[in-house]
Short mmCIF file of N, CA and C in Angstrom, two decimals:
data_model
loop_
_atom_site.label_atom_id
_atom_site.label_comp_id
_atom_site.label_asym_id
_atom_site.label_seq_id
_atom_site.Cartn_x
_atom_site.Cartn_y
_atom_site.Cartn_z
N UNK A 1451 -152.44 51.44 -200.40
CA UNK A 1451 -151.35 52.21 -200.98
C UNK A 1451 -150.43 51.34 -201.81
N UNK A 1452 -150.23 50.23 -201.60
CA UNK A 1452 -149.60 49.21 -201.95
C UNK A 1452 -149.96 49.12 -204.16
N UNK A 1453 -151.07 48.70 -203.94
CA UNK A 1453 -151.61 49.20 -205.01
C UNK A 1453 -150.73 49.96 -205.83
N UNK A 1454 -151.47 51.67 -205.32
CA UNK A 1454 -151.35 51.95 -206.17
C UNK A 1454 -149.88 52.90 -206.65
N UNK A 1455 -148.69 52.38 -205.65
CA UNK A 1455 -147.60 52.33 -206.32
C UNK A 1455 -146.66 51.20 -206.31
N UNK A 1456 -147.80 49.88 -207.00
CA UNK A 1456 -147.10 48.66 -207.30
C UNK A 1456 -146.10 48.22 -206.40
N UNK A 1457 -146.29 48.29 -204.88
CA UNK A 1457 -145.39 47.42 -204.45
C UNK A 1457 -146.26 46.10 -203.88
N UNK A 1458 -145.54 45.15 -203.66
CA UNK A 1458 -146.08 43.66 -203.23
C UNK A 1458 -146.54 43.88 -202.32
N UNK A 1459 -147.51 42.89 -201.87
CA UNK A 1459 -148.29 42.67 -200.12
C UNK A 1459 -147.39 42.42 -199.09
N UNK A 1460 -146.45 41.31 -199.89
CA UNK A 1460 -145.68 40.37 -199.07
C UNK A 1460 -144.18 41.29 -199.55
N UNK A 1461 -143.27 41.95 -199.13
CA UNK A 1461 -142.61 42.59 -199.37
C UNK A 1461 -141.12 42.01 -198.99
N UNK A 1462 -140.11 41.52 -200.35
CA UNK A 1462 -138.86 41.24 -200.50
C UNK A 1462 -138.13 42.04 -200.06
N UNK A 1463 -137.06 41.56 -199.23
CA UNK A 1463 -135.79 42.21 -198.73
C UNK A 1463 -134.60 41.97 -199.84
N UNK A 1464 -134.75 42.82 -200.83
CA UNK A 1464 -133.84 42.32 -202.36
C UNK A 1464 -132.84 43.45 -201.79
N UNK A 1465 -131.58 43.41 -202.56
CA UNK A 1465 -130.56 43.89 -202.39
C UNK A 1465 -130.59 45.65 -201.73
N UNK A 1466 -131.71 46.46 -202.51
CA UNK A 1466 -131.66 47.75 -202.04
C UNK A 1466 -132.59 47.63 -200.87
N UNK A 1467 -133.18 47.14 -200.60
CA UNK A 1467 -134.29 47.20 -199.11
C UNK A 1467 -133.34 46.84 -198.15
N UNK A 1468 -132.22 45.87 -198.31
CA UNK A 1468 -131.25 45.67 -198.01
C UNK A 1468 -130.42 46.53 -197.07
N UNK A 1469 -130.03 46.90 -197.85
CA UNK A 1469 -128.99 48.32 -197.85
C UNK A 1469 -129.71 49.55 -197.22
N UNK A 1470 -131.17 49.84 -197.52
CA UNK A 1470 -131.51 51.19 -196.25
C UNK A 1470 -131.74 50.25 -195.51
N UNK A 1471 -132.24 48.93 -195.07
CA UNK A 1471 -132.41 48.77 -193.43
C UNK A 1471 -130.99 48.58 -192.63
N UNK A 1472 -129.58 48.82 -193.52
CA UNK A 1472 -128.35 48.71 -192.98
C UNK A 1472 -128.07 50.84 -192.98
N UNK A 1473 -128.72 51.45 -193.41
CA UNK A 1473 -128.28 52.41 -193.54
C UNK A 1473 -128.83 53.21 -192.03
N UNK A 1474 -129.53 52.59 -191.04
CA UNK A 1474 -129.54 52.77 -190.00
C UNK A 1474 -130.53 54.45 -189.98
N UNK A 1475 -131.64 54.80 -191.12
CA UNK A 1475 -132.39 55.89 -190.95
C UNK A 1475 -133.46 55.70 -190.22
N UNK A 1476 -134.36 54.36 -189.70
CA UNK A 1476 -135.13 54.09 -189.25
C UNK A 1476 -134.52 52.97 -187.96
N UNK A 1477 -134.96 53.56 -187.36
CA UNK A 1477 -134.79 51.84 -186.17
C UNK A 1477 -135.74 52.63 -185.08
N UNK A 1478 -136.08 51.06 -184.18
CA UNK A 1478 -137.25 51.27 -183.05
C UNK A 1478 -136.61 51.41 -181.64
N UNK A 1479 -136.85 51.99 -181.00
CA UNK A 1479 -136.11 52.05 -179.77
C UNK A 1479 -136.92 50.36 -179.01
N UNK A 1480 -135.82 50.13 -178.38
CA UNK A 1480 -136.63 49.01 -177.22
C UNK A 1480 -136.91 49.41 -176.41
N UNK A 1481 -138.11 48.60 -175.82
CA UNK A 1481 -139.32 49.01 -174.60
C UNK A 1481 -140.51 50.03 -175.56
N UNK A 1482 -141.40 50.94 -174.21
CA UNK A 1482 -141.48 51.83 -174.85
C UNK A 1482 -142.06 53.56 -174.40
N UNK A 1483 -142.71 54.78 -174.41
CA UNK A 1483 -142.38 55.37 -173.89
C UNK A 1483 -143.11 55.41 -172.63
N UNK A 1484 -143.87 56.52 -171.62
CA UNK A 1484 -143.97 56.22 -170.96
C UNK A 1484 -145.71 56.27 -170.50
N UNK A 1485 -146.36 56.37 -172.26
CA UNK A 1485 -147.53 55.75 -172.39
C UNK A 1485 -147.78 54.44 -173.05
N UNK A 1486 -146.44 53.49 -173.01
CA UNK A 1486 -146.49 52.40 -173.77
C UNK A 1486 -146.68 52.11 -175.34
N UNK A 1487 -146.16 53.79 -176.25
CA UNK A 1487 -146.18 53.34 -177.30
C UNK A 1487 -144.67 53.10 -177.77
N UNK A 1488 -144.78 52.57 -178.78
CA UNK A 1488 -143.59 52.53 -179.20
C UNK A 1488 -143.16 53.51 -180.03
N UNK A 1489 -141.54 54.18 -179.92
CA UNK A 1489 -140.67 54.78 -180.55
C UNK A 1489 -139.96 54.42 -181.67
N UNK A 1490 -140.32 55.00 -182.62
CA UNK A 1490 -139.72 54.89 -184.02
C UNK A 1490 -138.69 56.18 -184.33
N UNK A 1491 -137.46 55.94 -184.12
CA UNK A 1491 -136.36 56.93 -184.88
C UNK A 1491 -135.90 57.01 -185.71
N UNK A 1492 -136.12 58.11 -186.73
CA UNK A 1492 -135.97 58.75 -188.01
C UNK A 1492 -134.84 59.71 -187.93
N UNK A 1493 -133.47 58.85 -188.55
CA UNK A 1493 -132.47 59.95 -188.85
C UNK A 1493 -132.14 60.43 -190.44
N UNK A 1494 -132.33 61.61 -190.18
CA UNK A 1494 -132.28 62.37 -191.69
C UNK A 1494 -130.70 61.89 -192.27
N UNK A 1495 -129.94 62.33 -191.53
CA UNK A 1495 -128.53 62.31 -192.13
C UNK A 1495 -128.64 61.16 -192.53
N UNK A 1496 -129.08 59.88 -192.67
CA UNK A 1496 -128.88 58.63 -193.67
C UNK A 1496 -129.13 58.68 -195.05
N UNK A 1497 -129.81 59.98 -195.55
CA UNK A 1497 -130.40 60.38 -196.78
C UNK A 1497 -129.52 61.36 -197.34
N UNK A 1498 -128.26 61.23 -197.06
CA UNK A 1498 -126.90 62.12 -197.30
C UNK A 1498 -126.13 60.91 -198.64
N UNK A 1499 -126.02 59.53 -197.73
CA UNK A 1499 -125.99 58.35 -198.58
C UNK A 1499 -126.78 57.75 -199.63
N UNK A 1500 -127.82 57.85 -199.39
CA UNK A 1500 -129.07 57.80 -200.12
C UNK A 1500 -129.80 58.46 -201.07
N UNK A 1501 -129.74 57.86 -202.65
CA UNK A 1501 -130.49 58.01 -203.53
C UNK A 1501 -131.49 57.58 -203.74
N UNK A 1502 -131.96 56.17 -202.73
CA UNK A 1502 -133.21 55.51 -203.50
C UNK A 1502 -134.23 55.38 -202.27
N UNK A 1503 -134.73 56.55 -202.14
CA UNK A 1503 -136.09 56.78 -201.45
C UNK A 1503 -137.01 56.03 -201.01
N UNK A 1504 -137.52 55.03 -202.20
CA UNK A 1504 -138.10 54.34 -202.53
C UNK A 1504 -138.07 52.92 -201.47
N UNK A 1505 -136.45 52.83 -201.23
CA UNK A 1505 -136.42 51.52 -200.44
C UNK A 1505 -135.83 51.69 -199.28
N UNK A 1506 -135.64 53.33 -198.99
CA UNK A 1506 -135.51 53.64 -197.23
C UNK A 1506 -137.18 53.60 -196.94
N UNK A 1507 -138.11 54.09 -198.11
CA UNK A 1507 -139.62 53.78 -197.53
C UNK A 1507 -139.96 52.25 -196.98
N UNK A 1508 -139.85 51.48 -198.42
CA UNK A 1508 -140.01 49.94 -198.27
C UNK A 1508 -139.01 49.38 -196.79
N UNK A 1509 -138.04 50.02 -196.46
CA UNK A 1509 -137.36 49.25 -194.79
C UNK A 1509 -138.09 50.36 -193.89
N UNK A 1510 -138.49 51.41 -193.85
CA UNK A 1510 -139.94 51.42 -192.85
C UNK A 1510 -140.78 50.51 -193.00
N UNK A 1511 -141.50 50.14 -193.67
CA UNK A 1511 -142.74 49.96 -194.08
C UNK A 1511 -142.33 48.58 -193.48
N UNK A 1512 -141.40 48.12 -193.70
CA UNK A 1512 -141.13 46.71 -193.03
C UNK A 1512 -140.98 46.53 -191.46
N UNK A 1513 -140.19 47.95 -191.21
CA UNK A 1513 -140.43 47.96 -189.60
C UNK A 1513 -141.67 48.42 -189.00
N UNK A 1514 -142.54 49.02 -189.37
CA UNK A 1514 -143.77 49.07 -189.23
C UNK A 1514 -144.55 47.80 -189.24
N UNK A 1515 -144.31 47.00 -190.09
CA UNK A 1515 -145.00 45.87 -190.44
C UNK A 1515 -144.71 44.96 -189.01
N UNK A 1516 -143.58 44.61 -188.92
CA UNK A 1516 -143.09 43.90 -187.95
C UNK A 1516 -143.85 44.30 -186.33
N UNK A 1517 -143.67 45.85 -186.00
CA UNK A 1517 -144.04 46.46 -184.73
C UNK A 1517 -145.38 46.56 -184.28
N UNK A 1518 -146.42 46.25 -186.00
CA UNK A 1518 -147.59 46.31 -185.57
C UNK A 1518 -148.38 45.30 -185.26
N UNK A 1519 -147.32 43.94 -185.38
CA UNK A 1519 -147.89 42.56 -184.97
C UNK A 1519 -148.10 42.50 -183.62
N UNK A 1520 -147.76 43.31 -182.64
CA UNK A 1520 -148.09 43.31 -181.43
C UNK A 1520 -149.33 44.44 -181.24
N UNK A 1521 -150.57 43.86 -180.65
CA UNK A 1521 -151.72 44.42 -180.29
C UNK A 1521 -151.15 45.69 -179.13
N UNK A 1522 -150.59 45.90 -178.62
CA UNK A 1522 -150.36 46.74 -177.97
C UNK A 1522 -150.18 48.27 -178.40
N UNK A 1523 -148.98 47.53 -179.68
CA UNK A 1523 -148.79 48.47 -180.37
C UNK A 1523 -149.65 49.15 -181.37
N UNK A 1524 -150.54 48.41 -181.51
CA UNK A 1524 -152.11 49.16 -182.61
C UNK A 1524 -152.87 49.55 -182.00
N UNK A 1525 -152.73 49.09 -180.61
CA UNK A 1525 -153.79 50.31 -179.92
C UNK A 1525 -153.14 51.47 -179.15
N UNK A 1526 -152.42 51.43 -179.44
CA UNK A 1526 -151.65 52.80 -177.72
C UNK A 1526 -151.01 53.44 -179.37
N UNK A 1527 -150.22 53.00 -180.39
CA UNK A 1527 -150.06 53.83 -181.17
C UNK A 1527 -148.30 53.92 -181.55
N UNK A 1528 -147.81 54.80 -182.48
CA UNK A 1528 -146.33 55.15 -182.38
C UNK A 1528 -145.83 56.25 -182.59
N UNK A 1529 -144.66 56.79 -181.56
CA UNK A 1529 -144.09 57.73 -181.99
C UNK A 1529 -143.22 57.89 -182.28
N UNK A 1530 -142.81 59.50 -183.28
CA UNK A 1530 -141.38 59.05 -184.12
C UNK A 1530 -140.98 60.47 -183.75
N UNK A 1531 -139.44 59.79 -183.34
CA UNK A 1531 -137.90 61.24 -183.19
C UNK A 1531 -137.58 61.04 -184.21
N UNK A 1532 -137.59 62.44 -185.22
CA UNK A 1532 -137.25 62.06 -186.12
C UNK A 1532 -136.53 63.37 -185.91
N UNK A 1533 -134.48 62.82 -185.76
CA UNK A 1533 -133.31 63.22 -186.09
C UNK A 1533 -132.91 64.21 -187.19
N UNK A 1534 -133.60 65.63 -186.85
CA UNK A 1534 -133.29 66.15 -188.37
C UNK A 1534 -131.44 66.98 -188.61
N UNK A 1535 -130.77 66.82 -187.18
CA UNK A 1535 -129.77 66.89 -187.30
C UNK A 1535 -128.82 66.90 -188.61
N UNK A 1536 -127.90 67.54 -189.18
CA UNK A 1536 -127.44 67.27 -190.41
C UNK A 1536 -128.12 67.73 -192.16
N UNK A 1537 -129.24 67.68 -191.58
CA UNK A 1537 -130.09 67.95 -192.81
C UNK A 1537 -130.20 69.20 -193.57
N UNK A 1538 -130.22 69.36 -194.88
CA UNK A 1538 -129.86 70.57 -195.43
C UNK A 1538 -131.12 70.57 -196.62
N UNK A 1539 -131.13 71.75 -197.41
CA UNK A 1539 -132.30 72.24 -197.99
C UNK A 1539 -131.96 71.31 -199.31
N UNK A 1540 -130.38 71.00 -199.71
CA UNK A 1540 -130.42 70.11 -201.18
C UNK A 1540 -130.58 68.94 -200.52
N UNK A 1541 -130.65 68.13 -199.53
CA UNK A 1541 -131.47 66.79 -199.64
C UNK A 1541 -132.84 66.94 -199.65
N UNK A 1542 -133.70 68.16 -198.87
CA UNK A 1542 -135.15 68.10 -198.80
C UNK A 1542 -135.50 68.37 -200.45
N UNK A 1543 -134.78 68.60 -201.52
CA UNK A 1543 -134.66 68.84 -202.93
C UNK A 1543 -135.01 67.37 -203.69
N UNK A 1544 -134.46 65.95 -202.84
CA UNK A 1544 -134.12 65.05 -203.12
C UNK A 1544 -136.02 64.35 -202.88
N UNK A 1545 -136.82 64.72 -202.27
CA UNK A 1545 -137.88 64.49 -202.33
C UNK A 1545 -138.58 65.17 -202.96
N UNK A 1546 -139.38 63.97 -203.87
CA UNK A 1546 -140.22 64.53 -205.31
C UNK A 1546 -141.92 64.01 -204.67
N UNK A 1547 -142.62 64.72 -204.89
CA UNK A 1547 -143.79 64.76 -205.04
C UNK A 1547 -144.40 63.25 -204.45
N UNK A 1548 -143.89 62.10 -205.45
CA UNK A 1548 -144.41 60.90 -205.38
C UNK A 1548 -143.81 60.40 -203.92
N UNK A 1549 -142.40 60.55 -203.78
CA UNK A 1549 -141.97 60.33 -202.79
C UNK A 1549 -142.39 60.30 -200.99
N UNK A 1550 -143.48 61.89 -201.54
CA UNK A 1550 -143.68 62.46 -199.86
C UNK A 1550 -145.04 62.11 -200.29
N UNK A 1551 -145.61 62.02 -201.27
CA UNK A 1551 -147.18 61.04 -201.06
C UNK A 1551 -146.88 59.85 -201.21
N UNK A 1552 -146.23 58.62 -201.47
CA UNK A 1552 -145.98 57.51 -201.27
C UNK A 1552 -145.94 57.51 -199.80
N UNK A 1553 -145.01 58.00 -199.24
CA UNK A 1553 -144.58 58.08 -197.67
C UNK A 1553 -145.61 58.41 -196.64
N UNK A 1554 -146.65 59.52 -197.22
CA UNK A 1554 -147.87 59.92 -196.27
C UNK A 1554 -149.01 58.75 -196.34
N UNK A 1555 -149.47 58.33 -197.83
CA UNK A 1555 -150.26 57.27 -198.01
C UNK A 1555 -149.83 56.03 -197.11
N UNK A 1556 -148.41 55.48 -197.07
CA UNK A 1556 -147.98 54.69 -196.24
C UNK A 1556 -148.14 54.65 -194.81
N UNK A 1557 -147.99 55.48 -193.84
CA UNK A 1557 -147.96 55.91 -193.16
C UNK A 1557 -149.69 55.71 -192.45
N UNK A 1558 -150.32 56.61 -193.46
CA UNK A 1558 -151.99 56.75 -193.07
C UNK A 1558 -152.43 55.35 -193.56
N UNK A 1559 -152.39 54.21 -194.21
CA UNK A 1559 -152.56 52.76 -194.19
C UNK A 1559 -152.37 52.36 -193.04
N UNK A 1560 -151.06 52.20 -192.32
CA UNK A 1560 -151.02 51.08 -191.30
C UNK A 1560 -152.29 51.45 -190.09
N UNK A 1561 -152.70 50.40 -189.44
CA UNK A 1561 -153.07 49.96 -188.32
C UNK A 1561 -153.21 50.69 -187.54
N UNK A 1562 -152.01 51.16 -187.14
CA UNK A 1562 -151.50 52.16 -185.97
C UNK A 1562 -151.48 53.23 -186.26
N UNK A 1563 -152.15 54.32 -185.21
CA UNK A 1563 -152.01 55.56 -185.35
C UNK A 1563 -150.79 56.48 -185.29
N UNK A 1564 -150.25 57.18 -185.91
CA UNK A 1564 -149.13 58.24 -185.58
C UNK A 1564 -149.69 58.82 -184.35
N UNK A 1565 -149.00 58.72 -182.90
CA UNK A 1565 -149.22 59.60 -181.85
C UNK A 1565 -148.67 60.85 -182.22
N UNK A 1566 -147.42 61.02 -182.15
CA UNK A 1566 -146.98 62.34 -181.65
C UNK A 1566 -145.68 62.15 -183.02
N UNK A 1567 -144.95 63.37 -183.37
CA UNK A 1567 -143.81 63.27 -184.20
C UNK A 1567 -142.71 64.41 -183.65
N UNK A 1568 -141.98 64.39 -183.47
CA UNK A 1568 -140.93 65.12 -182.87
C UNK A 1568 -139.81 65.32 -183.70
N UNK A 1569 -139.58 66.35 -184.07
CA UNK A 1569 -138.79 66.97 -184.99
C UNK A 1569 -137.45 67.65 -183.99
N UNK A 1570 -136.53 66.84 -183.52
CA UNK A 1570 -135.31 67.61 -183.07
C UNK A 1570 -133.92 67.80 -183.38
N UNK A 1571 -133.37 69.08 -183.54
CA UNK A 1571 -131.67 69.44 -183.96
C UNK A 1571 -132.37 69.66 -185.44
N UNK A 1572 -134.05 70.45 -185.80
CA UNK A 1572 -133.66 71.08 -186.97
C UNK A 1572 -132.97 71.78 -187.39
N UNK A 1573 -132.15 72.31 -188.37
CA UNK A 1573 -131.07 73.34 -188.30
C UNK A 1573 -132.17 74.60 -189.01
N UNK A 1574 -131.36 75.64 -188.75
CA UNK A 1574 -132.22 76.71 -188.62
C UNK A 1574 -132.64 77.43 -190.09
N UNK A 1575 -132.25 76.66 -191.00
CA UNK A 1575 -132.85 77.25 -192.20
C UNK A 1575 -133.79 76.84 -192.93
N UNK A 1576 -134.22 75.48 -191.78
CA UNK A 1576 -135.13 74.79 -192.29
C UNK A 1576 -136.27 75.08 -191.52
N UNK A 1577 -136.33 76.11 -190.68
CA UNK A 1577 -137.36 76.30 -190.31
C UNK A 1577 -138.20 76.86 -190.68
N UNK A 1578 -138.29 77.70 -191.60
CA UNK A 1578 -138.89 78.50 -192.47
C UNK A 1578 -139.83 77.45 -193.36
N UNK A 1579 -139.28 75.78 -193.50
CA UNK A 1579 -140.23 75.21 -194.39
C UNK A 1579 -141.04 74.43 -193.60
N UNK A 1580 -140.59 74.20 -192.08
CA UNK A 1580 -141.27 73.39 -191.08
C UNK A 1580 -142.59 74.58 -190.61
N UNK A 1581 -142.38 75.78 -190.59
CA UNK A 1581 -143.26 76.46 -190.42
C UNK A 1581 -144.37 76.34 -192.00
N UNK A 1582 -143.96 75.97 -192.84
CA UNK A 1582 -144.91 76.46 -194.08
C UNK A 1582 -145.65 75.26 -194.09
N UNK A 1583 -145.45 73.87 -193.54
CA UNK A 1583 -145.86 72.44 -193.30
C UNK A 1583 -146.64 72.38 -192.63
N UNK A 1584 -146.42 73.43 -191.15
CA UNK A 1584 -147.11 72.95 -190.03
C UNK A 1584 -148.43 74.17 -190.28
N UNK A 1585 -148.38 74.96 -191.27
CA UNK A 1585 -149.59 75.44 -191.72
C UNK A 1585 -150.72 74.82 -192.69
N UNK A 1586 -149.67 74.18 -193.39
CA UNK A 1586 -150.57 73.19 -194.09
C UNK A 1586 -151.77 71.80 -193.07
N UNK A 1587 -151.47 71.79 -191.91
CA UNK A 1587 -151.86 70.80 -191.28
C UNK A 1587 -153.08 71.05 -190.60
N UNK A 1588 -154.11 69.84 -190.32
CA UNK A 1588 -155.22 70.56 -189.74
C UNK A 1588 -155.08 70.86 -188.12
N UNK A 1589 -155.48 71.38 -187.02
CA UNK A 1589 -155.25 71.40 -185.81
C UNK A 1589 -154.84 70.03 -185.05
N UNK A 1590 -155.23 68.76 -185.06
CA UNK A 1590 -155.27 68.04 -184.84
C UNK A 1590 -154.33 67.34 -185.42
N UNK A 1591 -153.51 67.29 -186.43
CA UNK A 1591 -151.90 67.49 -186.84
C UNK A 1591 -151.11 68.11 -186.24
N UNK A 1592 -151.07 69.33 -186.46
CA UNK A 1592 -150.38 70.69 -185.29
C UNK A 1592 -150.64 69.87 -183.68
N UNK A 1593 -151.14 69.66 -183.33
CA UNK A 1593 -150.91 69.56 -182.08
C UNK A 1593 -150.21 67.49 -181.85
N UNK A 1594 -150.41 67.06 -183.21
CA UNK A 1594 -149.09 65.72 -182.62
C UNK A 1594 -147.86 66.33 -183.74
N UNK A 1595 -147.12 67.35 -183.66
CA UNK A 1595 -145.56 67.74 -184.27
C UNK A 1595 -145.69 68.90 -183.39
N UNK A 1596 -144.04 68.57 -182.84
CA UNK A 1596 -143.07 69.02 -182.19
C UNK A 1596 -141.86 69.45 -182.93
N UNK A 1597 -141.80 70.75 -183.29
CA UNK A 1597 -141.13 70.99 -184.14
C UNK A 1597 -139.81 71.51 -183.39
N UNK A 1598 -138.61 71.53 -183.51
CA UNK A 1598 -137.51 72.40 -183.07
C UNK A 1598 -137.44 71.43 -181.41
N UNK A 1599 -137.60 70.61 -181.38
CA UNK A 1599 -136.95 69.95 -179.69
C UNK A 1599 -136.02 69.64 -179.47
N UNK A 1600 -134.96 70.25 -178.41
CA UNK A 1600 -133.64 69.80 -178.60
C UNK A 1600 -133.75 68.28 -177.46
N UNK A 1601 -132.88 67.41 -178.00
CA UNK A 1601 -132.83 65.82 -177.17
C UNK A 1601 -133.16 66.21 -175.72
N UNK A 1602 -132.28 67.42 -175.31
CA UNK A 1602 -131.86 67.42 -173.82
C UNK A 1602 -133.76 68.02 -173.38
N UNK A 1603 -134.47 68.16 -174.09
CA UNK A 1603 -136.02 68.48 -173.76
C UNK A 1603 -136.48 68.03 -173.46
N UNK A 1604 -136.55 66.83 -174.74
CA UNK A 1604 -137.33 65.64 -175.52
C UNK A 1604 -137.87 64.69 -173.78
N UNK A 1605 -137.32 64.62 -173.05
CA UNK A 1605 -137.32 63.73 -171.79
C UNK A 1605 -138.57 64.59 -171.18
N UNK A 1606 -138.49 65.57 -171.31
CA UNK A 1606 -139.22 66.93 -170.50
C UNK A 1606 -140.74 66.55 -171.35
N UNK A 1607 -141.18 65.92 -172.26
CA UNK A 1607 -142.40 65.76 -172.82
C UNK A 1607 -143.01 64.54 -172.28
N UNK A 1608 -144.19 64.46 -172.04
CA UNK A 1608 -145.03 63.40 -171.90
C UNK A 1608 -145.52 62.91 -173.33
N UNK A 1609 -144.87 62.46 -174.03
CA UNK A 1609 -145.35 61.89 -175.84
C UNK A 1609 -147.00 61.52 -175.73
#
């Protein structure tokens, strides 16, 4: 994927990669859950601040990079809370085409498998597009997203 939207192998922390890994949309929980993968949390509301897509991807892609140096973690896998709290239909506006295939291509590269994805505190008008997504997906998608989980659940799942 790297390729073929020209970013480096070896990937610079220049001023904007900078700035989303301070913008606090991605971070890993420590330890991990209670099949030993690790937790990756995705908060939407950081993309309230955020215009440049591009290098909240590149500070994943770096924490990914980092999490998958441990063998543990490439085989048992990762899962992501991803915080949709806050989120409204003009930021999901703010993702263009290249953006959400840059991000999927990324994603389906690394090492590690996506276990499970957990979508909780969607607000309710966005459900209408989380439903039109989770049709797009094959069964075996559909069944790792958790759509609509409120935190106080989230404990209640075996990831």
């Amino acid at each position: 994927f790297r390729d073929r939207y020209g970013w480096a192998y070896r990937l610079d922390v220049d001023d904007r990669v900078a700035k989303a890994l301070r913008s606090d949309m991605h971070w890993v929980l420590p330890g991990t859950d209670r099949r030993g993968r690790r937790v990756v949390v995705y908060n939407a509301r950081a993309l309230r601040q955020s215009k440049d897509l591009e290098a909240l991807q590149k500070s994943l892609c770096l924490l990914l990079e980092r999490i998958t140096r441990d063998e543990e973690t490439v085989r048992r896998g990762v899962v992501v809370v991803a915080d949709c709290s806050g989120y409204s239909l003009s930021m999901l506006r703010k993702l263009s085409v290249v953006d959400a295939r840059r991000g999927s291509d990324m994603v389906g590269d690394f090492p590690c498998r996506l276990r499970m994805i957990y979508a909780v505190n969607l607000p309710t008008l966005l459900s209408p597009v989380a439903s039109f997504i989770r049709a797009c997906l094959s069964k075996r998608q559909k069944d790792r997203l958790r759509v609509n989980v409120s935190l106080s659940k989230l404990a209640d799942f075996d990831p």
